[in-house]
PDB file of C-alpha atoms in Angstrom:
ATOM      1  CA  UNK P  98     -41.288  59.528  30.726  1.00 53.00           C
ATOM      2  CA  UNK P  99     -37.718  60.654  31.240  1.00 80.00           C
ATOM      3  CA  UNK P 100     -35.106  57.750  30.706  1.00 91.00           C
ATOM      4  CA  UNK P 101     -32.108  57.252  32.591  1.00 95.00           C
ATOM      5  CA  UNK P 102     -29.761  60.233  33.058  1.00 96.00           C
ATOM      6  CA  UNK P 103     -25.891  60.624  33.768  1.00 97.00           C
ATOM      7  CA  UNK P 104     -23.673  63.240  34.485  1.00 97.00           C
ATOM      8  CA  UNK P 105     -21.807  64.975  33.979  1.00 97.00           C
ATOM      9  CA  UNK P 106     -21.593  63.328  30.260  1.00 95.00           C
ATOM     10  CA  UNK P 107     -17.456  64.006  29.919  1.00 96.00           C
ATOM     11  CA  UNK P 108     -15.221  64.171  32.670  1.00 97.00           C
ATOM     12  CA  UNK P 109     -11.539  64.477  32.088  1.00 97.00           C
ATOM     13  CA  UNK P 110      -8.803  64.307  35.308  1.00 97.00           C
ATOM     14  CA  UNK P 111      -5.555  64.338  36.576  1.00 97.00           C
ATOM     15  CA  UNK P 112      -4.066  61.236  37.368  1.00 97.00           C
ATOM     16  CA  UNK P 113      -4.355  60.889  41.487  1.00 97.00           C
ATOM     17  CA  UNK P 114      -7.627  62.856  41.417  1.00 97.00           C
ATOM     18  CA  UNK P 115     -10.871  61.637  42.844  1.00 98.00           C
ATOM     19  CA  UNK P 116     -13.825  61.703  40.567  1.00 98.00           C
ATOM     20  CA  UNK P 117     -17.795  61.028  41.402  1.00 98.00           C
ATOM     21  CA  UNK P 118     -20.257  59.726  38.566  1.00 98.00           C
ATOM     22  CA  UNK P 119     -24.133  60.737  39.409  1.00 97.00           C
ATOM     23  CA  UNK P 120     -26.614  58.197  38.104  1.00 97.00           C
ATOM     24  CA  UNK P 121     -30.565  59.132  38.054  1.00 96.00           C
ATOM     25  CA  UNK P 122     -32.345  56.138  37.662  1.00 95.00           C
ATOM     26  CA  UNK P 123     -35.494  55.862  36.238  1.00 94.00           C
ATOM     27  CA  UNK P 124     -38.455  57.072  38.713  1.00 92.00           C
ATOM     28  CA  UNK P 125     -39.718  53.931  40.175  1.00 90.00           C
ATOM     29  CA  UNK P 126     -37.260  51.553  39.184  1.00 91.00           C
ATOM     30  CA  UNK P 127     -35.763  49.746  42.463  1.00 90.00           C
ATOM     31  CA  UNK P 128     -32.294  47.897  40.625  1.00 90.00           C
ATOM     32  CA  UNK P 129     -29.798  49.671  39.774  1.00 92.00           C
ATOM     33  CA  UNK P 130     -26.828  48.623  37.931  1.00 93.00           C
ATOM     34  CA  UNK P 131     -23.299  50.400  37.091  1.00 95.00           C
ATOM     35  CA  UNK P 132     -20.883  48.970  34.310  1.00 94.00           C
ATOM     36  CA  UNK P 133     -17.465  50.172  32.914  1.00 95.00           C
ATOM     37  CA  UNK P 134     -17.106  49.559  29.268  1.00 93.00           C
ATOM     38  CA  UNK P 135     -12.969  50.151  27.906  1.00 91.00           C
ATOM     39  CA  UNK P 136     -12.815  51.391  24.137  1.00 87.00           C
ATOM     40  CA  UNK P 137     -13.964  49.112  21.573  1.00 81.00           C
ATOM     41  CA  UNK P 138     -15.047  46.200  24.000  1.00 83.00           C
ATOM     42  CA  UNK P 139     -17.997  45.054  25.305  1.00 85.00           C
ATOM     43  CA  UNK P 140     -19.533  46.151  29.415  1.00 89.00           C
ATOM     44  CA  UNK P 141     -17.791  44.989  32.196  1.00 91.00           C
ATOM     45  CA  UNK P 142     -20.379  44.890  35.810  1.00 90.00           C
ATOM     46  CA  UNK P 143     -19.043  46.660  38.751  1.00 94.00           C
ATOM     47  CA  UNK P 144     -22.297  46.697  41.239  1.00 93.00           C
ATOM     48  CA  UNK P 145     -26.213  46.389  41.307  1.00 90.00           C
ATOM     49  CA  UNK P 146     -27.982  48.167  43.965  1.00 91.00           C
ATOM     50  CA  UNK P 147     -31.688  46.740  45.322  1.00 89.00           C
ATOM     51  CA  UNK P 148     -32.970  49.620  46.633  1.00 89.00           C
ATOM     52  CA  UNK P 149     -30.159  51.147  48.491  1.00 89.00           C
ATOM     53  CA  UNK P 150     -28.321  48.124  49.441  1.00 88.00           C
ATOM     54  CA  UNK P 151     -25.712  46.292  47.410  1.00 88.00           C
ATOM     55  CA  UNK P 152     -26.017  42.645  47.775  1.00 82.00           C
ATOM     56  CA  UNK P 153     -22.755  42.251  45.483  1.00 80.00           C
ATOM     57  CA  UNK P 154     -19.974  44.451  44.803  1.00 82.00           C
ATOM     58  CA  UNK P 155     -17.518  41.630  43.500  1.00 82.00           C
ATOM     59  CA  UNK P 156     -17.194  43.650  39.797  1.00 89.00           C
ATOM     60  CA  UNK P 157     -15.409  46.673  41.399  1.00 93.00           C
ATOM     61  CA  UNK P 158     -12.166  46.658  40.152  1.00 92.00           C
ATOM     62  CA  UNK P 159     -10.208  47.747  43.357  1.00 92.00           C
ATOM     63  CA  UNK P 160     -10.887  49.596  46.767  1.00 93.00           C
ATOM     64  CA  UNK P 161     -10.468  53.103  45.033  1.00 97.00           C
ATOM     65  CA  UNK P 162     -13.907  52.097  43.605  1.00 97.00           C
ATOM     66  CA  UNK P 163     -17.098  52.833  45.809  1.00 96.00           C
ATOM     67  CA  UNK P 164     -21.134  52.851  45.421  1.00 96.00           C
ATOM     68  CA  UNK P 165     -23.776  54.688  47.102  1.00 95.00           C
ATOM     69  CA  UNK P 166     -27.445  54.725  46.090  1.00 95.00           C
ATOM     70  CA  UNK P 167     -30.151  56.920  48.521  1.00 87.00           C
ATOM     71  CA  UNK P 168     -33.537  57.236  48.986  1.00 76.00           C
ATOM     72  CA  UNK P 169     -34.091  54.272  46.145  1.00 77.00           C
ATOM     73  CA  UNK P 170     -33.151  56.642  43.552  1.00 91.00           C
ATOM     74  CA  UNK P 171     -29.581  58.722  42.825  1.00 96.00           C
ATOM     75  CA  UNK P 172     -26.372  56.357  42.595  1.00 97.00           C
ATOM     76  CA  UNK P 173     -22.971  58.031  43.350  1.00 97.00           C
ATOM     77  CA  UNK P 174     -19.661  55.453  41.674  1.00 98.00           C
ATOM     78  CA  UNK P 175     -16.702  57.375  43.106  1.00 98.00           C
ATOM     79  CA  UNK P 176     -13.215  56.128  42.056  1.00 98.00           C
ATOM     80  CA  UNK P 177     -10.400  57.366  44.368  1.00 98.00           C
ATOM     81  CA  UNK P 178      -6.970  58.355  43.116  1.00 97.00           C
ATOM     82  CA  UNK P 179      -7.579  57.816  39.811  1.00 97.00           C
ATOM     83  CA  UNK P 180      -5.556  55.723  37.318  1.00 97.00           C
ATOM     84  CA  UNK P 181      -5.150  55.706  33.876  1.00 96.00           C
ATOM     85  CA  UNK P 182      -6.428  52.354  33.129  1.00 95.00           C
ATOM     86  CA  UNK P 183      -9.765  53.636  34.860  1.00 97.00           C
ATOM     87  CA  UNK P 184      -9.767  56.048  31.508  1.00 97.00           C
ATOM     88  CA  UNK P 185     -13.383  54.249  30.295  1.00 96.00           C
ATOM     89  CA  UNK P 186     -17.280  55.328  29.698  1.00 95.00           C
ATOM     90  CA  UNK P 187     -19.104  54.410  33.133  1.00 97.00           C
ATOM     91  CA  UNK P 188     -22.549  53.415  32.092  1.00 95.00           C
ATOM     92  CA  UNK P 189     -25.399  52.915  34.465  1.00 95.00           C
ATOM     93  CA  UNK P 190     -28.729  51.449  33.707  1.00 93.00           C
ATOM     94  CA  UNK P 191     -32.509  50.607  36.156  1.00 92.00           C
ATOM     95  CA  UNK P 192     -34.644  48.444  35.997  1.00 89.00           C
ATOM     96  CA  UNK P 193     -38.178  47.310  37.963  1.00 86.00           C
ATOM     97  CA  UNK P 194     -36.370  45.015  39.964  1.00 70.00           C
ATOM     98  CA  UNK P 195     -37.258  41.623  38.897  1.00 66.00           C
ATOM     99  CA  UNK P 196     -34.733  39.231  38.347  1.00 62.00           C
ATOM    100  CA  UNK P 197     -33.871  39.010  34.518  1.00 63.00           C
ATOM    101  CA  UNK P 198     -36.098  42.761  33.564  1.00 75.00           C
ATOM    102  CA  UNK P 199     -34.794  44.943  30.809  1.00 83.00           C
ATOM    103  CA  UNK P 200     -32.216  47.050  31.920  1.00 88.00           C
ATOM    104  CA  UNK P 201     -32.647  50.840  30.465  1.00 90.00           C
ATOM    105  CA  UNK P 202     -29.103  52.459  30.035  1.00 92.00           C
ATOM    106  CA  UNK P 203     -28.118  55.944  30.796  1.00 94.00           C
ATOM    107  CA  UNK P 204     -26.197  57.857  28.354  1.00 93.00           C
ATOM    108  CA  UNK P 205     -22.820  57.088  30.656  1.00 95.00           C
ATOM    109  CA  UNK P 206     -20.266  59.306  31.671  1.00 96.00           C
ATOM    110  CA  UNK P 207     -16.783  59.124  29.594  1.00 95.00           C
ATOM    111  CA  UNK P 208     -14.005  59.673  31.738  1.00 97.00           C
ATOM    112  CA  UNK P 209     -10.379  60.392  30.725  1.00 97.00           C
ATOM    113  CA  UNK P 210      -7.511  60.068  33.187  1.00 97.00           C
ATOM    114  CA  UNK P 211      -4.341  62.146  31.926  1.00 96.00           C
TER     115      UNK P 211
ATOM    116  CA  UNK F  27     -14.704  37.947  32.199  1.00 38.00           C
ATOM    117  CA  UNK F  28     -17.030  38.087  29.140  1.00 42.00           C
ATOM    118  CA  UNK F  29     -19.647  34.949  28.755  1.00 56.00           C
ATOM    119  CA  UNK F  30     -20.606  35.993  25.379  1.00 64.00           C
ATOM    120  CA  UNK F  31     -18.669  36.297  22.368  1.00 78.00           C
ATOM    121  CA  UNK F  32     -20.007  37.531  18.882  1.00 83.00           C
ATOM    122  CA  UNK F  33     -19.128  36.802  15.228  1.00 85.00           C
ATOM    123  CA  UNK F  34     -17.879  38.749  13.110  1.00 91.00           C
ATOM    124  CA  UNK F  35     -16.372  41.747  15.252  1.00 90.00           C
ATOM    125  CA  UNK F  36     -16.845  43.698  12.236  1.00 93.00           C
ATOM    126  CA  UNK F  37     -19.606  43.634   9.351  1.00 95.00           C
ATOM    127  CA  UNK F  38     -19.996  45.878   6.587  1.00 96.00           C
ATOM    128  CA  UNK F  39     -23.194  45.533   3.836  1.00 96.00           C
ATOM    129  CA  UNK F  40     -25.129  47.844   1.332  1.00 97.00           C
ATOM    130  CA  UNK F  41     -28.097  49.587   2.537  1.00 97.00           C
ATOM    131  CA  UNK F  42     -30.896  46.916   1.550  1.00 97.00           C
ATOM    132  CA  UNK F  43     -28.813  43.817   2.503  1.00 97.00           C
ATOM    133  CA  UNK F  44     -29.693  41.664   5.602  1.00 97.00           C
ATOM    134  CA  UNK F  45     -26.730  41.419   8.203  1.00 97.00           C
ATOM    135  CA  UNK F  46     -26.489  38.115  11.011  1.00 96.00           C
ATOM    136  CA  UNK F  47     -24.799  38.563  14.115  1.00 96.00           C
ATOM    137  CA  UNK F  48     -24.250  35.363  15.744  1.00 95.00           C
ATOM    138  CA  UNK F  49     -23.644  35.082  19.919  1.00 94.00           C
ATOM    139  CA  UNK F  50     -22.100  32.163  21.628  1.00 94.00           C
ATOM    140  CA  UNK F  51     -22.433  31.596  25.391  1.00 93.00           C
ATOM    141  CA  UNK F  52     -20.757  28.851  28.054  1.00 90.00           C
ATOM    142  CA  UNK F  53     -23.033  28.740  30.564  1.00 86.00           C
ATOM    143  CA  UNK F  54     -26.639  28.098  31.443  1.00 89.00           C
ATOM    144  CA  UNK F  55     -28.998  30.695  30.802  1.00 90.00           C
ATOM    145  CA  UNK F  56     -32.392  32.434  32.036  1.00 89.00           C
ATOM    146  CA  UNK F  57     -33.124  34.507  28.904  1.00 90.00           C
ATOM    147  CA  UNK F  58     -30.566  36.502  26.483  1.00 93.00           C
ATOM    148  CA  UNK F  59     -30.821  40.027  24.758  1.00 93.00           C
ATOM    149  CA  UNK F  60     -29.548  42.426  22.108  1.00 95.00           C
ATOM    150  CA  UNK F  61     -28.421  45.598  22.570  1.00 94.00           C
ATOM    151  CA  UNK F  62     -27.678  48.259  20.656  1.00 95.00           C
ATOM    152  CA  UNK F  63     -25.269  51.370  20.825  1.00 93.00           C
ATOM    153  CA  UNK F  64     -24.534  54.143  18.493  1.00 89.00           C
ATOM    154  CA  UNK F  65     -21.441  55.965  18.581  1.00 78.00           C
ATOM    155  CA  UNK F  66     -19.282  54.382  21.731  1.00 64.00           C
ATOM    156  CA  UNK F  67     -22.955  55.899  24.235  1.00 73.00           C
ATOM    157  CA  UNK F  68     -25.612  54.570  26.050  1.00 80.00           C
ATOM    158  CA  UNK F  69     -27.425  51.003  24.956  1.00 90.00           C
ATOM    159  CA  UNK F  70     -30.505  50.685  23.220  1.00 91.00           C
ATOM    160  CA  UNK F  71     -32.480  47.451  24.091  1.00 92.00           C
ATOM    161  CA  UNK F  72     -33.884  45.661  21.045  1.00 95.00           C
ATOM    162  CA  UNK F  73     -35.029  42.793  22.087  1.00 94.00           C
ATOM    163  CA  UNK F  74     -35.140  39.270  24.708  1.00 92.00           C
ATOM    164  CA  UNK F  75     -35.899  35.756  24.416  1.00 94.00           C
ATOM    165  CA  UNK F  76     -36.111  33.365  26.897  1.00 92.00           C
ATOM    166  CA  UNK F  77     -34.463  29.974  27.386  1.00 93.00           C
ATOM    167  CA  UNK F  78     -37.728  28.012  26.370  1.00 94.00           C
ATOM    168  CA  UNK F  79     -37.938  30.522  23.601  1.00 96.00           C
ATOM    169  CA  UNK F  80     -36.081  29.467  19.760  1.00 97.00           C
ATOM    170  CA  UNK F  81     -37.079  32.636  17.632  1.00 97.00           C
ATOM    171  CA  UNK F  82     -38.497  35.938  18.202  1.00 97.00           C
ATOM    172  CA  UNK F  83     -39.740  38.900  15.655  1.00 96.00           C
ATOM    173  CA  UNK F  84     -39.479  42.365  16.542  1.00 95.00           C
ATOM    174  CA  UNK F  85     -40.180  44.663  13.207  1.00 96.00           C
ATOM    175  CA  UNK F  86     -37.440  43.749  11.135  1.00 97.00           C
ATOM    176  CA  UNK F  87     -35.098  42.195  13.829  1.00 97.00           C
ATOM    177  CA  UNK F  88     -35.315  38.469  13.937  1.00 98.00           C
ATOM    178  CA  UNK F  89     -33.089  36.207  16.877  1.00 98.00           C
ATOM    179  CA  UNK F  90     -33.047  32.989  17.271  1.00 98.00           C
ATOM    180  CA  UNK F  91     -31.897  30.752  20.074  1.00 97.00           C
ATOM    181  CA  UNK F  92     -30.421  27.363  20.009  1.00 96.00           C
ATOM    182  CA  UNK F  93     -29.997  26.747  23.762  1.00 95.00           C
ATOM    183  CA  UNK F  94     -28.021  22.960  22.609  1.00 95.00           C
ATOM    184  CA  UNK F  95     -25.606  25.006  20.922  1.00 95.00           C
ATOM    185  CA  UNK F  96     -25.417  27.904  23.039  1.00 95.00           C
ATOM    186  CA  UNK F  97     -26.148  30.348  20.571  1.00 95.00           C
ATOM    187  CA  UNK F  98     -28.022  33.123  19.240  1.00 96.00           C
ATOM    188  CA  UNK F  99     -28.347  35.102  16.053  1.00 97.00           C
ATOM    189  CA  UNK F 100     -29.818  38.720  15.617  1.00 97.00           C
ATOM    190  CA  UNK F 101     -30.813  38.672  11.753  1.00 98.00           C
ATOM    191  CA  UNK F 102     -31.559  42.690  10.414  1.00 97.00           C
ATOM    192  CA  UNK F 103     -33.317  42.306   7.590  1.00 97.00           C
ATOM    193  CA  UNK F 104     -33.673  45.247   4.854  1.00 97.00           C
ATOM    194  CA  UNK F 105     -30.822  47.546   6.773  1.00 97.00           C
ATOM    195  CA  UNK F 106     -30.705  51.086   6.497  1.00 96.00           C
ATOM    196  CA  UNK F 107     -27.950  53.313   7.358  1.00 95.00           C
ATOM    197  CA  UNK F 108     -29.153  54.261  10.366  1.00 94.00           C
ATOM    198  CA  UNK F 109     -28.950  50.653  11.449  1.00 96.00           C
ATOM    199  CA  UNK F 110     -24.894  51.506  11.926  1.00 96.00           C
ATOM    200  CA  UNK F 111     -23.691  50.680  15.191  1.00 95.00           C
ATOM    201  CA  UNK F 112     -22.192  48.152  17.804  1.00 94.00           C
ATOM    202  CA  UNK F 113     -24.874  45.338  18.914  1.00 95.00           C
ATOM    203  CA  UNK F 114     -24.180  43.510  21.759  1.00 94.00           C
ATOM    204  CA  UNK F 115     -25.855  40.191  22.986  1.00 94.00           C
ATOM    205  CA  UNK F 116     -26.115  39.979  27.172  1.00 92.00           C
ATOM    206  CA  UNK F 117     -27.410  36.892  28.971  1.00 91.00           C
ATOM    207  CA  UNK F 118     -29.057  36.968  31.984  1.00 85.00           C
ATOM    208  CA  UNK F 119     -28.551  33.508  34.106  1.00 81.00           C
ATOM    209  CA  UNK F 120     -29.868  32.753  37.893  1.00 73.00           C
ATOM    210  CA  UNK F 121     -29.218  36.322  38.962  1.00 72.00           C
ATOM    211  CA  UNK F 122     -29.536  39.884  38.514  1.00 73.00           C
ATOM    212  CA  UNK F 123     -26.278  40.486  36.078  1.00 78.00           C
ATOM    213  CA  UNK F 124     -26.404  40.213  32.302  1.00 85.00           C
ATOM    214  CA  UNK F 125     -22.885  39.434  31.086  1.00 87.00           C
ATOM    215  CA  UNK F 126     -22.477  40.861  27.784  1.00 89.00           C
ATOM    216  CA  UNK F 127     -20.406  40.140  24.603  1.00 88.00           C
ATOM    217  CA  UNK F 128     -17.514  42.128  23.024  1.00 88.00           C
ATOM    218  CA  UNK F 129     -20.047  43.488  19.977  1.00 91.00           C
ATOM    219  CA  UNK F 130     -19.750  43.232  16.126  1.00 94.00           C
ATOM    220  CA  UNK F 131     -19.535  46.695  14.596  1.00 94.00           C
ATOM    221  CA  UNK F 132     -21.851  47.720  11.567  1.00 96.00           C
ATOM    222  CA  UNK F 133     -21.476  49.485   8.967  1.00 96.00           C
ATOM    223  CA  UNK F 134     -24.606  49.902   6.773  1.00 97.00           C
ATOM    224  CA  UNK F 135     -23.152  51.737   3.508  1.00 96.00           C
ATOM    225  CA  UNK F 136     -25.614  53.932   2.049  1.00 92.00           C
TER     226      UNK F 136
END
């Protein structure tokens, strides 16, 4: 079945710009999870999503970062007036929804702030 | 912050050798995995073993877990050069996150 999909795959801005990530999760799978990872480092957690509530949002870096998920399946991450240091690939990965189940990653979305 | 950290950041072997990745961990854990990622992209999991777990055998992956020592090894035995990329270890505690390690790099030279 189809995995995980992102988009779009590149995304480069302008400094000050707002920017919105699309996550398609895998069909059926209720968790949701988005993570940043910076060049040549390991992922950093910004949010998990049970169905379409968050239940912690404590990893997003500021208030320009936000999460929606609807209908238990698409995830929007929208960072507001971009920075530079947001410059990073945005991955996003589902699971079933059990505590502890495999997360399956998307391809992420590597975004460049000029 | 990161709760794993793995050794070396960087390994480089022939194609044919085995390569160890060791992970190291502070806190209490549910289970721990490997991941794997080609070329900066999406992850690849390879495999998860559980706190009352010590080794597991997937193909020719083989991780251990010493839950004393807070540590785990990913042992790739026979590499290829296809087996170049980061692989990250992730543990999963009491909740939903997995908190993953800064990665070694491999090289696999043909």
């Amino acid at each position: 079945g189809a995995g995980v999909s992102q988009s779009p795959s590149n995304k480069v801005t302008e400094k000050g710009k707002d920017v919105e990530l699309r996550c398609d999760p895998i069909s059926g799978h209720t968790a949701l999870y988005w993570y940043r990872q910076r060049l040549g480092q390991g992922l950093e957690f910004l949010i998990y999503f049970q169905g379409n509530s968050a239940p912690d949002k404590s990893g997003l870096p500021s208030d320009r970062f936000s999460a929606e998920r609807t209908g238990e399946s698409v995830s929007t991450l929208t960072i507001q007036r971009t920075q530079q240091e947001d410059s990073a690939v945005y991955l996003c990965a589902s699971s079933s929804g059990g505590l502890q189940e495999t997360q399956y990653f998307g391809p992420g979305t590597r975004l460049l702030v000029l | 912050s990161q709760q794993g950290e793995e050794d070396p950041q960087a390994l480089s072997i022939q194609e044919g050798e085995n390569a160890t990745m060791n992970c190291s961990y502070k806190t209490s854990i549910n289970n721990l995995q490997w991941y794997r990622q080609n070329s900066g992209r999406g992850l690849v999991h390879l495999i998860l073993i559980r706190s009352n777990e010590r080794e597991k055998h997937s193909g020719r992956l083989r991780v251990t877990l010493d839950t004393s020592k807070k540590s785990s090894s990913l042992l790739i035995t026979a590499s290829r050069a296809a087996d170049t990329a980061s692989y990250f270890c992730a543990t999963a505690g009491s909740s939903y996150k997995l908190i993953f390690g800064s990665g070694t790099r491999l090289l696999v030279r043909p």
